[in-house]
mmCIF file of N, CA and C in Angstrom:
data_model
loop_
_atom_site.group_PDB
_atom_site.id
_atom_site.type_symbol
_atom_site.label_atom_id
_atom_site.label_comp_id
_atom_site.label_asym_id
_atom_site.label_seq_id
_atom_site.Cartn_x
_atom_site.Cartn_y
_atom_site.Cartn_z
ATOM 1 N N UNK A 246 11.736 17.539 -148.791
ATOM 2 C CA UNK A 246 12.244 18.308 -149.919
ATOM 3 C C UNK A 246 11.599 19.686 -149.980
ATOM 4 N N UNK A 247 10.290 19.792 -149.630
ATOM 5 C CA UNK A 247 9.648 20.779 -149.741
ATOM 6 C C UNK A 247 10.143 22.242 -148.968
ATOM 7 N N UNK A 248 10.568 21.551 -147.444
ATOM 8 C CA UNK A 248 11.687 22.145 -146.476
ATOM 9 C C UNK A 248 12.598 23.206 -147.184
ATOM 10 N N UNK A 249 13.664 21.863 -147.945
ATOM 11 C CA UNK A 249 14.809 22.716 -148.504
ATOM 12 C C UNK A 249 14.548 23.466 -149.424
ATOM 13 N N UNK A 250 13.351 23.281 -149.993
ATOM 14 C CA UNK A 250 13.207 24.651 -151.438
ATOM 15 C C UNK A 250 12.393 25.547 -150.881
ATOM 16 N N UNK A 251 12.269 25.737 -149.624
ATOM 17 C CA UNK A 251 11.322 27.246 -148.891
ATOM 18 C C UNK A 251 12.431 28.179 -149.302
ATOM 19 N N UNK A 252 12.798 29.475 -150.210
ATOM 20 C CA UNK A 252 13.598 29.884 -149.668
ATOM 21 C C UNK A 252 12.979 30.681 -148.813
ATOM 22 N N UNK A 253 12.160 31.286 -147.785
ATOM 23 C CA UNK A 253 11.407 31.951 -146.971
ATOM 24 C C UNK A 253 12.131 31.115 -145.517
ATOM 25 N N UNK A 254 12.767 29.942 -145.695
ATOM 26 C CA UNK A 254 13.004 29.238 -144.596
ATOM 27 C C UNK A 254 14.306 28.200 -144.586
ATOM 28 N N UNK A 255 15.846 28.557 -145.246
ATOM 29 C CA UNK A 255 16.530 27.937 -145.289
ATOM 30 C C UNK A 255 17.067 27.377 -144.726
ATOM 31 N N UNK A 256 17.398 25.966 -144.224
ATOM 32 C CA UNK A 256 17.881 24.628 -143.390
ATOM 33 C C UNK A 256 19.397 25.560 -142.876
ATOM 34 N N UNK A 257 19.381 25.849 -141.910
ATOM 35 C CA UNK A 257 20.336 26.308 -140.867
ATOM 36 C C UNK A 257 21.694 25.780 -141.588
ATOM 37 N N UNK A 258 22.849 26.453 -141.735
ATOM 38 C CA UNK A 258 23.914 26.122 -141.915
ATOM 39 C C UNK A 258 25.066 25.116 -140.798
ATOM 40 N N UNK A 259 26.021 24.653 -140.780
ATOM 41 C CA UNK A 259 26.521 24.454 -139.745
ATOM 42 C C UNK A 259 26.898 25.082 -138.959
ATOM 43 N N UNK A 260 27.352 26.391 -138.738
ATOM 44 C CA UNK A 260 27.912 27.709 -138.564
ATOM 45 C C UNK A 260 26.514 27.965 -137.982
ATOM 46 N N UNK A 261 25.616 28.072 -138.297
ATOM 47 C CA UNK A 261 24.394 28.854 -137.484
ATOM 48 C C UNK A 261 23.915 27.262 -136.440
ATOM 49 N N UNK A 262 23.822 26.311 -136.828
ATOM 50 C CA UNK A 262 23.355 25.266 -135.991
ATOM 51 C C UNK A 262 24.531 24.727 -134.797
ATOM 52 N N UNK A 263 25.723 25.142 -134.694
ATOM 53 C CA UNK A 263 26.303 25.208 -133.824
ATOM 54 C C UNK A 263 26.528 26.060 -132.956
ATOM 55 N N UNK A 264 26.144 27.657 -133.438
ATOM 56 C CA UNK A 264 25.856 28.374 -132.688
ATOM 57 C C UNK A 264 24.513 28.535 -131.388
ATOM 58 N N UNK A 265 23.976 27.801 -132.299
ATOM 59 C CA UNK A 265 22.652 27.501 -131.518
ATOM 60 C C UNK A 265 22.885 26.499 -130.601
ATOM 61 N N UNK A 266 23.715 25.406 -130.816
ATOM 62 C CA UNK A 266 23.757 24.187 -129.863
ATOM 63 C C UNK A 266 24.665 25.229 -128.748
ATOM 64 N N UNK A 267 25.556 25.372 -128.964
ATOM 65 C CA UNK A 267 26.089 26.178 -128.149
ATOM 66 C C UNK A 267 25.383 27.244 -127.525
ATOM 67 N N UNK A 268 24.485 28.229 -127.822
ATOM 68 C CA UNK A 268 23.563 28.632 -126.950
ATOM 69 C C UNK A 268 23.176 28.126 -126.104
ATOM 70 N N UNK A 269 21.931 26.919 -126.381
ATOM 71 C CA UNK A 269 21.434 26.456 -125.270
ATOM 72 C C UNK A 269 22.374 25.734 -124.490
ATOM 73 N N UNK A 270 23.449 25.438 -124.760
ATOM 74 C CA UNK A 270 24.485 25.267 -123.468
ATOM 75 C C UNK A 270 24.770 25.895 -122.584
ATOM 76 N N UNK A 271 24.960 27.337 -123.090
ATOM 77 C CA UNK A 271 25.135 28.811 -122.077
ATOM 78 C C UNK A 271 23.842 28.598 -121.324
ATOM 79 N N UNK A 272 22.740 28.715 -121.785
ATOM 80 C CA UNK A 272 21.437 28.882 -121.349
ATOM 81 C C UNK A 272 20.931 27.785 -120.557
ATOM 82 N N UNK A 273 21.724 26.439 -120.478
ATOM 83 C CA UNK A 273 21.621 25.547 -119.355
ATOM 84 C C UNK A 273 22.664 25.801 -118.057
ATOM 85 N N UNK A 274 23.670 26.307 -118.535
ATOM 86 C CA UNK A 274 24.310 26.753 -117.345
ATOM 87 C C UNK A 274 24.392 27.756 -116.617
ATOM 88 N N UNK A 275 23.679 28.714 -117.404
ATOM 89 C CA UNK A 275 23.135 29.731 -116.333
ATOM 90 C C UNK A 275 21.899 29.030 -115.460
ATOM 91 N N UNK A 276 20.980 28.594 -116.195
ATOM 92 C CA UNK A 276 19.627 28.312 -115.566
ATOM 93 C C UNK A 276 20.151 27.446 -114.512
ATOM 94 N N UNK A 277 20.875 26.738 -114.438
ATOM 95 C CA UNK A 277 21.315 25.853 -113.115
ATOM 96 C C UNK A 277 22.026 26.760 -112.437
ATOM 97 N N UNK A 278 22.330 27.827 -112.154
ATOM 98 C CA UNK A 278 22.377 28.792 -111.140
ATOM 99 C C UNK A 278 21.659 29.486 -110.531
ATOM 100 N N UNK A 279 20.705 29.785 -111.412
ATOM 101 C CA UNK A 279 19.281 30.062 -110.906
ATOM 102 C C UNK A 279 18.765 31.630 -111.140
ATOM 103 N N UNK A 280 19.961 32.397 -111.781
ATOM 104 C CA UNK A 280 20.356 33.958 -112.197
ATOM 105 C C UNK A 280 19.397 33.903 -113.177
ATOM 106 N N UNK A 281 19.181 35.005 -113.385
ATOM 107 C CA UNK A 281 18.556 35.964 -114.629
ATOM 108 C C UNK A 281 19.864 36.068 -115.584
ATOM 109 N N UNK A 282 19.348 36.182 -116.613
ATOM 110 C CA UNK A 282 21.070 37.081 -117.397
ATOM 111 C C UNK A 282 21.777 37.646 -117.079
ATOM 112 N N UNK A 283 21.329 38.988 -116.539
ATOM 113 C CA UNK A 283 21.724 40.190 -115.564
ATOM 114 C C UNK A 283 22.518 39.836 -114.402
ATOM 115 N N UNK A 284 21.861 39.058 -113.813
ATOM 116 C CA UNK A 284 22.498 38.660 -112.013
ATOM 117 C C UNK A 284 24.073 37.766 -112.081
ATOM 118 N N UNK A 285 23.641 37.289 -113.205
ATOM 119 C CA UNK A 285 24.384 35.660 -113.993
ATOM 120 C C UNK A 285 25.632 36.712 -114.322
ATOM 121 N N UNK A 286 25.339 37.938 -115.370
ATOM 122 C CA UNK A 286 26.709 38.110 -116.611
ATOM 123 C C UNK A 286 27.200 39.107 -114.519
ATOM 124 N N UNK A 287 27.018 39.985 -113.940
ATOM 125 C CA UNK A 287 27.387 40.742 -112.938
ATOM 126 C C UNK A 287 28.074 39.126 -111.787
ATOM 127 N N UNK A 288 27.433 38.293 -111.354
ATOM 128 C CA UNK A 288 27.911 37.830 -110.647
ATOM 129 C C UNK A 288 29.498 37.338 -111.079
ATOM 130 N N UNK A 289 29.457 37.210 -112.226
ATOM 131 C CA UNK A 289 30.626 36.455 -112.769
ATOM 132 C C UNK A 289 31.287 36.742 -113.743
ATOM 133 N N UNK A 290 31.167 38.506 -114.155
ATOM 134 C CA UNK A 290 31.961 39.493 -114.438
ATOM 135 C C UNK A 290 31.895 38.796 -116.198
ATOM 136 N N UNK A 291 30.634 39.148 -116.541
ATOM 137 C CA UNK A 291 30.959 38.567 -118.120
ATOM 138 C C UNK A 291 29.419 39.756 -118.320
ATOM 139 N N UNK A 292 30.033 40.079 -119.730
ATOM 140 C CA UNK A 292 29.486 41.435 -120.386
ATOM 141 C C UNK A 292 28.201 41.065 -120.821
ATOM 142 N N UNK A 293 27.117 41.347 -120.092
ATOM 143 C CA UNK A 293 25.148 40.941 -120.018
ATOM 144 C C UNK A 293 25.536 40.962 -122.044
ATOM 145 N N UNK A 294 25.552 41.743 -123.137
ATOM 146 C CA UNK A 294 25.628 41.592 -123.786
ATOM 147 C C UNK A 294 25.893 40.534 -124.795
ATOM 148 N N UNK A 295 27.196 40.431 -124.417
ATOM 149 C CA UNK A 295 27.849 39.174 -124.974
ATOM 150 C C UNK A 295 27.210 37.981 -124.589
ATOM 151 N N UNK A 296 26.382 37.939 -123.138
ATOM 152 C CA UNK A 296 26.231 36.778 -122.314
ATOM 153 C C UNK A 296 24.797 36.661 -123.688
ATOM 154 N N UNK A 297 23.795 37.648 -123.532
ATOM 155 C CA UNK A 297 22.946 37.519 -124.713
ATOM 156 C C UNK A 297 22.947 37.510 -125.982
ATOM 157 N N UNK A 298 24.351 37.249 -126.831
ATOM 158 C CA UNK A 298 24.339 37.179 -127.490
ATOM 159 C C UNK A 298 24.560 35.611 -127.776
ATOM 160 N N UNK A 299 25.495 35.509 -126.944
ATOM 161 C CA UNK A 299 25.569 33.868 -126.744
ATOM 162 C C UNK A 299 24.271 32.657 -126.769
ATOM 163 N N UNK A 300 23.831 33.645 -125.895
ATOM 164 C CA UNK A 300 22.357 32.452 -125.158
ATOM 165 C C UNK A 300 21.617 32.306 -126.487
ATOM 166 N N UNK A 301 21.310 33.477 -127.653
ATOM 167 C CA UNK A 301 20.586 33.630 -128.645
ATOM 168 C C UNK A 301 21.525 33.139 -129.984
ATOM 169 N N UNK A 302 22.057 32.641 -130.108
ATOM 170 C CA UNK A 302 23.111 32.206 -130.861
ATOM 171 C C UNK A 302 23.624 33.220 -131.790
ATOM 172 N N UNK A 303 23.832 34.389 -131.730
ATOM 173 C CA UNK A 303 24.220 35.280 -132.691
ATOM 174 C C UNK A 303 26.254 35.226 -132.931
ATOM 175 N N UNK A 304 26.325 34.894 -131.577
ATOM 176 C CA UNK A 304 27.827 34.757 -131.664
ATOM 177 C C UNK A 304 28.381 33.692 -130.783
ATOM 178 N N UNK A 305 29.166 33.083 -131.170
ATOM 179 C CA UNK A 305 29.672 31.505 -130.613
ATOM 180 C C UNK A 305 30.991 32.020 -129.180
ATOM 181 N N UNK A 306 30.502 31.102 -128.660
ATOM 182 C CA UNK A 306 31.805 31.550 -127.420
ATOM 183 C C UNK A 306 32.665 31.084 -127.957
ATOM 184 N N UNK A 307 33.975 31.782 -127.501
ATOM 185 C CA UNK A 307 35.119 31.082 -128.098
ATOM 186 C C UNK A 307 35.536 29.651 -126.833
ATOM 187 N N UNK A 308 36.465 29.248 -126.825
ATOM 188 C CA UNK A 308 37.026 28.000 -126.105
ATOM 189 C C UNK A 308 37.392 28.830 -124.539
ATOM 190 N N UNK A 309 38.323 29.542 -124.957
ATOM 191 C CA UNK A 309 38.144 30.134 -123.284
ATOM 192 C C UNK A 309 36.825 30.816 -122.653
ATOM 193 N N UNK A 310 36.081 30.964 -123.254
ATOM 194 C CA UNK A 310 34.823 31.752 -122.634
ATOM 195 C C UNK A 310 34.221 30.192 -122.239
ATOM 196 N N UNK A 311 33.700 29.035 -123.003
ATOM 197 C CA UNK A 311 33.159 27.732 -122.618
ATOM 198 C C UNK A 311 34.014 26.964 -121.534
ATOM 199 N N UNK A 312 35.276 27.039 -121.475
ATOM 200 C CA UNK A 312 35.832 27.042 -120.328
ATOM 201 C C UNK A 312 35.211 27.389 -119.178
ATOM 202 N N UNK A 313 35.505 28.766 -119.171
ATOM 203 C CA UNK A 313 34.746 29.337 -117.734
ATOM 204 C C UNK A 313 33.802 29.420 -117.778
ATOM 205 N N UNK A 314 32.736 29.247 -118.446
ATOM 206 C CA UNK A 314 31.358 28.935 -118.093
ATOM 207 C C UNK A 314 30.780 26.847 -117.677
ATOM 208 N N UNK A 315 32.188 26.258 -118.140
ATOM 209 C CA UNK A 315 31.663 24.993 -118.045
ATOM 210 C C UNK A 315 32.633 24.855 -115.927
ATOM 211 N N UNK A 316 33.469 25.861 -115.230
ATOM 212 C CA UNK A 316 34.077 25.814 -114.547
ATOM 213 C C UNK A 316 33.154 26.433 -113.687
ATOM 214 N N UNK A 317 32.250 27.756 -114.033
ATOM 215 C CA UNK A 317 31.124 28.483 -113.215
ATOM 216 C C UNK A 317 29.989 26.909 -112.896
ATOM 217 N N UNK A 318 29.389 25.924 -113.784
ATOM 218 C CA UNK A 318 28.997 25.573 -113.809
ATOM 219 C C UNK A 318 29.134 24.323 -112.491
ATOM 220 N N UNK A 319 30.308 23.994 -112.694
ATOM 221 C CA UNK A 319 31.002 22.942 -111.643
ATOM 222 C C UNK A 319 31.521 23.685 -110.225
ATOM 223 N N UNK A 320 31.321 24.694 -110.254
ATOM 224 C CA UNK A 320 31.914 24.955 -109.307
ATOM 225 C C UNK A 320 31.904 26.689 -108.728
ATOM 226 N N UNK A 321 30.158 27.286 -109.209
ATOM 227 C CA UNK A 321 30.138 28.516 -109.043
ATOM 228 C C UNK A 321 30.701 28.448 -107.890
ATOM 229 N N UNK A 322 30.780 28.282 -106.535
ATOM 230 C CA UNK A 322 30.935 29.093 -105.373
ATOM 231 C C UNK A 322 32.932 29.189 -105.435
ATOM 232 N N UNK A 323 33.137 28.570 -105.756
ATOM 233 C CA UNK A 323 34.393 28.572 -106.005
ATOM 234 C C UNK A 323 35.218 30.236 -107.094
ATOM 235 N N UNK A 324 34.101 29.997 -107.959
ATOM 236 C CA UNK A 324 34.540 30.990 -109.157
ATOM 237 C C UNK A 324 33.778 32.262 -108.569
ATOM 238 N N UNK A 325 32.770 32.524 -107.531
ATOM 239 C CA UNK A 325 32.529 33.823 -106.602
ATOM 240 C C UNK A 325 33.450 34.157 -105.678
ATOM 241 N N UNK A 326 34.141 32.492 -104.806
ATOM 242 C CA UNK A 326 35.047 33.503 -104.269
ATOM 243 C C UNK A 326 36.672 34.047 -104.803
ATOM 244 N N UNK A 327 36.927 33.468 -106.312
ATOM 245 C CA UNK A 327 38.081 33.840 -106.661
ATOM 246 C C UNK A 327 37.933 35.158 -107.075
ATOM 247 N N UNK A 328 36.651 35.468 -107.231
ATOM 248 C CA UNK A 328 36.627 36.743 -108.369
ATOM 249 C C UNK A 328 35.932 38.012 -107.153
ATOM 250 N N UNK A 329 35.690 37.142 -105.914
ATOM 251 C CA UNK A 329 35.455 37.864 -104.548
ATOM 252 C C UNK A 329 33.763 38.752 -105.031
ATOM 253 N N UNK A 330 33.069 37.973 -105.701
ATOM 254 C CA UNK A 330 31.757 37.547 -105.602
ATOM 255 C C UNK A 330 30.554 38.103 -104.696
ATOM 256 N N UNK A 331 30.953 37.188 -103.516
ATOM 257 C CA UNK A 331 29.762 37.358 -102.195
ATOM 258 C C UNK A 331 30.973 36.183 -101.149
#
């Protein structure tokens, strides 16, 4: 109880705690590529920005962006050479 009456520290909304779950999703599927942010948003043509905004939960991917990051994930070499990569 003490928790919920911090106001110095208010219990995450759903809207902010899904953003966050969803972060560290981005932030597991980059790290299993093995990229930096930088190498990660350039290899696979997604805006370093957005890519950090994601990872930090400030803004939620939409459904097509988790798409292609759950498709980079399964199948980067595939999604380098469609997008002619390396």
């Amino acid at each position: 109880q003490n928790a919920l009456d911090d106001p110095d520290n208010p219990p995450m909304t759903d809207e902010e705690l899904d953003r966050a779950v969803a972060g560290r999703r981005v932030r597991q599927i980059r790290a299993k590529t093995g990229l930096s942010q930088n190498m990660f948003a350039k290899q696979f043509q997604i805006n370093p920005a957005r890519l950090r905004d994601w990872e930090q939960g400030r803004f939620m991917p939409d459904s097509v962006a988790m798409a292609y990051l759950k498709v980079i994930e399964h199948s980067p070499k595939a999604v380098e050479a469609a997008l002619g990569s390396k």
